[in-house]
Amino acid sequence: QKEVEQNSGPLSVPEGAIASLNCTYSDRGSQSFFWYRQYSGKSPELIMFIYSNGDKEDGRFTAQLNKASQYVSLLIRDSQPSDSATYLCAVTGTASKLTFGTGTRLQVTL
Amino acid sequence: DTAVSQTPKYLVTQMGNDKSIKCEQNLGHDTMYWYKQDSKKFLKIMFSYNNKELIINETVPNRFSPKSPDKAHLNLHINSLELGDSAVYFCASSQGRGWVEAFFGQGTRLTVV
């Protein structure tokens, strides 16, 4: 089992819709959870982080964490074509290293 | 002013050569990392240094050797390059060992021919 799992996609959503990106992790000791966005040919950039169970909102982005289910998600409201990118879920475990999932490619269509 | 900068951005070299990639951060962070991103976009940690001390050393061929002359710099030297080393290598930094919100450099695309 991979440490951090994501559906590779592509996930296609129409402009203005809500995009829902999901991630599961295997280490129950994981403490911090991050979502990075990576445009093609560019470096990953942090868009959200969450440490506690529940929801965390920042503009059009909402991160959701459920530690009991070992599940973290990212919702993007009012999706824009500029949101089209690969979204990487990352988790810190007991070794304090950042472990990434394989990423979900999001396509926002006009 | 670039926070985490890597050089070179592109590197094309022949099998068997030795090459280095340099990384510098001006964020005042204590911890720096090297990640490898393969053709399937999977980002995997290779090494991490905290204040010049090696703290993470993943299963990486010993042809790869990191060096941290000070906490603002982390270089990666690769000996006897192989075709499978072709990838994008990212340097990153974060504020401390327990604070792993990482800022990434622009990446070095290494192509071994």
Short mmCIF file of C-alpha atoms in Angstrom, two decimals:
data_model
loop_
_atom_site.label_atom_id
_atom_site.label_comp_id
_atom_site.label_asym_id
_atom_site.label_seq_id
_atom_site.Cartn_x
_atom_site.Cartn_y
_atom_site.Cartn_z
CA GLN A 1 0.00 0.00 0.00
CA LYS A 2 1.32 3.42 -0.93
CA GLU A 3 1.82 5.83 1.93
CA VAL A 4 -0.26 8.56 0.30
CA GLU A 5 -2.80 7.69 -2.38
CA GLN A 6 -4.59 9.89 -4.86
CA ASN A 7 -6.59 9.20 -7.96
CA SER A 8 -4.38 10.27 -10.86
CA GLY A 9 -7.32 11.59 -12.90
CA PRO A 10 -7.73 13.57 -14.99
CA LEU A 11 -10.64 15.02 -13.09
CA SER A 12 -12.64 17.16 -15.46
CA VAL A 13 -15.05 19.80 -14.14
CA PRO A 14 -16.83 22.63 -15.94
CA GLU A 15 -15.94 26.22 -15.17
CA GLY A 16 -17.81 27.46 -12.11
CA ALA A 17 -18.35 24.00 -10.64
CA ILE A 18 -16.88 22.55 -7.45
CA ALA A 19 -13.82 20.33 -7.86
CA SER A 20 -13.34 17.70 -5.18
CA LEU A 21 -9.90 16.14 -4.79
CA ASN A 22 -9.31 13.26 -2.42
CA CYS A 23 -6.36 11.71 -0.67
CA THR A 24 -5.89 8.82 1.76
CA TYR A 25 -2.82 8.07 3.85
CA SER A 26 -1.57 5.00 5.64
CA ASP A 27 0.40 6.34 8.63
CA ARG A 28 -1.97 6.86 11.56
CA GLY A 29 0.72 8.96 13.23
CA SER A 30 0.58 11.57 10.48
CA GLN A 31 0.36 15.04 11.90
CA SER A 32 0.23 17.62 9.14
CA PHE A 33 -1.47 17.62 5.78
CA PHE A 34 -0.76 19.79 2.79
CA TRP A 35 -2.10 20.45 -0.65
CA TYR A 36 0.29 21.63 -3.32
CA ARG A 37 -0.56 22.77 -6.81
CA GLN A 38 1.86 22.10 -9.65
CA TYR A 39 1.46 23.58 -13.09
CA SER A 40 3.10 21.71 -15.94
CA GLY A 41 6.83 22.37 -15.98
CA LYS A 42 6.73 24.33 -12.74
CA SER A 43 7.54 23.63 -9.12
CA PRO A 44 4.94 22.68 -6.52
CA GLU A 45 3.43 25.59 -4.60
CA LEU A 46 1.63 25.30 -1.29
CA ILE A 47 -2.04 26.25 -1.39
CA MET A 48 -3.46 24.82 1.85
CA PHE A 49 -2.40 23.05 5.02
CA ILE A 50 -4.47 21.54 7.79
CA TYR A 51 -3.56 19.98 11.12
CA SER A 52 -6.85 19.38 12.92
CA ASN A 53 -9.94 17.38 12.07
CA GLY A 54 -12.62 19.36 10.30
CA ASP A 55 -12.67 21.99 7.62
CA LYS A 56 -10.34 24.86 6.87
CA GLU A 57 -11.34 27.49 4.35
CA ASP A 58 -9.16 29.93 2.44
CA GLY A 59 -10.89 31.83 -0.33
CA ARG A 60 -12.21 29.37 -2.88
CA PHE A 61 -10.32 26.49 -1.30
CA THR A 62 -11.48 24.26 1.55
CA ALA A 63 -9.37 21.51 3.04
CA GLN A 64 -11.13 18.75 4.97
CA LEU A 65 -9.43 16.32 7.32
CA ASN A 66 -10.77 13.15 8.91
CA LYS A 67 -8.01 11.44 10.87
CA ALA A 68 -10.21 8.51 11.91
CA SER A 69 -10.77 7.66 8.26
CA GLN A 70 -7.22 8.74 7.28
CA TYR A 71 -8.68 10.95 4.64
CA VAL A 72 -8.00 14.49 3.50
CA SER A 73 -9.71 16.35 0.69
CA LEU A 74 -9.54 19.65 -1.13
CA LEU A 75 -12.58 21.42 -2.50
CA ILE A 76 -12.20 24.17 -5.06
CA ARG A 77 -15.32 26.30 -5.45
CA ASP A 78 -16.13 28.26 -8.61
CA SER A 79 -13.42 26.41 -10.53
CA GLN A 80 -11.55 28.49 -13.09
CA PRO A 81 -9.50 27.39 -16.11
CA SER A 82 -6.46 28.73 -14.24
CA ASP A 83 -7.06 26.03 -11.62
CA SER A 84 -6.13 23.38 -14.19
CA ALA A 85 -3.02 21.76 -12.73
CA THR A 86 -1.86 18.71 -10.83
CA TYR A 87 -2.77 18.78 -7.15
CA LEU A 88 -0.40 16.97 -4.81
CA CYS A 89 -1.44 15.78 -1.40
CA ALA A 90 1.42 15.65 1.11
CA VAL A 91 1.57 14.29 4.61
CA THR A 92 4.10 14.45 7.41
CA GLY A 93 4.48 11.29 9.41
CA THR A 94 6.42 10.40 12.50
CA ALA A 95 9.71 10.93 10.69
CA SER A 96 8.91 14.61 10.07
CA LYS A 97 9.38 14.21 6.36
CA LEU A 98 6.93 15.33 3.72
CA THR A 99 5.57 12.37 1.74
CA PHE A 100 3.69 13.12 -1.45
CA GLY A 101 0.95 11.33 -3.29
CA THR A 102 1.18 10.87 -7.03
CA GLY A 103 -1.12 13.82 -7.66
CA THR A 104 -4.49 14.33 -9.31
CA ARG A 105 -4.62 16.18 -12.60
CA LEU A 106 -7.51 18.64 -12.68
CA GLN A 107 -8.92 20.02 -15.92
CA VAL A 108 -11.40 22.87 -15.76
CA THR A 109 -13.31 23.11 -19.01
CA LEU A 110 -14.94 26.18 -20.52
CA ASP B 1 14.05 37.99 -5.21
CA THR B 2 13.91 34.18 -5.53
CA ALA B 3 13.44 32.40 -2.21
CA VAL B 4 14.83 28.98 -3.20
CA SER B 5 17.03 28.97 -6.26
CA GLN B 6 18.59 26.04 -8.06
CA THR B 7 21.21 25.93 -10.75
CA PRO B 8 21.27 24.83 -13.45
CA LYS B 9 17.65 24.72 -14.61
CA TYR B 10 18.46 22.23 -17.36
CA LEU B 11 21.27 19.71 -17.47
CA VAL B 12 21.93 17.33 -20.34
CA THR B 13 24.85 14.98 -19.92
CA GLN B 14 26.18 11.64 -21.02
CA MET B 15 26.07 8.40 -19.09
CA GLY B 16 29.01 7.96 -16.78
CA ASN B 17 29.59 11.66 -16.19
CA ASP B 18 29.62 13.34 -12.79
CA LYS B 19 27.47 16.42 -12.26
CA SER B 20 26.36 18.75 -9.47
CA ILE B 21 23.21 20.72 -8.81
CA LYS B 22 23.34 23.70 -6.48
CA CYS B 23 20.62 25.08 -4.25
CA GLU B 24 20.44 28.22 -2.13
CA GLN B 25 17.65 29.62 0.01
CA ASN B 26 17.36 33.13 1.40
CA LEU B 27 14.40 32.45 3.69
CA GLY B 28 16.46 31.85 6.80
CA HIS B 29 15.10 28.32 7.01
CA ASP B 30 16.90 25.62 9.00
CA THR B 31 15.95 22.61 6.90
CA MET B 32 16.59 21.84 3.26
CA TYR B 33 15.57 18.90 1.09
CA TRP B 34 16.23 17.22 -2.20
CA TYR B 35 13.29 15.62 -3.99
CA LYS B 36 13.23 13.65 -7.22
CA GLN B 37 10.21 13.83 -9.53
CA ASP B 38 10.04 11.04 -12.07
CA SER B 39 8.29 10.94 -15.42
CA LYS B 40 5.02 9.99 -13.72
CA LYS B 41 5.22 13.16 -11.61
CA PHE B 42 5.82 11.26 -8.37
CA LEU B 43 7.78 13.41 -5.93
CA LYS B 44 10.01 11.39 -3.65
CA ILE B 45 12.27 12.69 -0.93
CA MET B 46 15.94 11.85 -1.20
CA PHE B 47 17.73 13.78 1.53
CA SER B 48 17.13 16.37 4.19
CA TYR B 49 19.55 18.52 6.16
CA ASN B 50 18.81 20.50 9.29
CA ASN B 51 21.44 23.11 10.14
CA LYS B 52 24.03 21.25 8.06
CA GLU B 53 23.19 17.90 9.72
CA LEU B 54 21.87 15.05 7.59
CA ILE B 55 18.52 14.00 9.07
CA ILE B 56 16.83 12.09 6.26
CA ASN B 57 18.68 9.76 3.94
CA GLU B 58 16.25 7.70 1.94
CA THR B 59 17.16 4.62 -0.05
CA VAL B 60 19.14 6.34 -2.75
CA PRO B 61 22.16 4.95 -4.65
CA ASN B 62 25.37 6.08 -3.03
CA ARG B 63 26.29 7.70 -6.34
CA PHE B 64 24.17 10.56 -4.98
CA SER B 65 25.91 12.63 -2.34
CA PRO B 66 24.44 15.75 -0.76
CA LYS B 67 26.60 18.44 0.77
CA SER B 68 25.53 21.33 2.95
CA PRO B 69 28.32 23.87 3.51
CA ASP B 70 25.94 26.04 5.57
CA LYS B 71 22.25 26.07 6.33
CA ALA B 72 21.43 28.25 3.33
CA HIS B 73 23.00 25.90 0.80
CA LEU B 74 22.42 22.28 -0.13
CA ASN B 75 24.14 20.82 -3.15
CA LEU B 76 23.66 17.45 -4.82
CA HIS B 77 26.51 15.66 -6.51
CA ILE B 78 25.83 12.67 -8.73
CA ASN B 79 28.59 10.31 -9.83
CA SER B 80 28.55 7.94 -12.79
CA LEU B 81 25.22 9.13 -14.13
CA GLU B 82 22.80 6.52 -15.47
CA LEU B 83 19.85 6.78 -17.84
CA GLY B 84 17.47 6.14 -14.93
CA ASP B 85 18.71 9.26 -13.17
CA SER B 86 16.86 11.38 -15.72
CA ALA B 87 14.22 13.28 -13.77
CA VAL B 88 13.44 16.68 -12.34
CA TYR B 89 15.25 17.35 -9.08
CA PHE B 90 13.70 19.84 -6.69
CA CYS B 91 15.36 21.53 -3.80
CA ALA B 92 13.10 22.75 -1.00
CA SER B 93 13.42 24.41 2.37
CA SER B 94 11.30 24.69 5.50
CA GLN B 95 11.49 26.51 8.78
CA GLY B 96 12.47 23.58 10.98
CA ARG B 97 12.32 19.86 11.48
CA GLY B 98 8.81 19.91 12.88
CA TRP B 99 7.54 22.52 10.47
CA VAL B 100 7.53 20.95 7.12
CA GLU B 101 5.71 23.48 5.01
CA ALA B 102 8.21 23.37 2.22
CA PHE B 103 9.03 26.01 -0.37
CA PHE B 104 10.38 24.60 -3.59
CA GLY B 105 12.98 25.76 -6.03
CA GLN B 106 12.18 25.87 -9.74
CA GLY B 107 13.65 22.42 -10.36
CA THR B 108 16.54 21.06 -12.39
CA ARG B 109 15.60 18.90 -15.34
CA LEU B 110 18.37 16.33 -15.69
CA THR B 111 18.55 14.35 -18.90
CA VAL B 112 21.10 11.58 -19.20
CA VAL B 113 21.79 10.42 -22.75
#
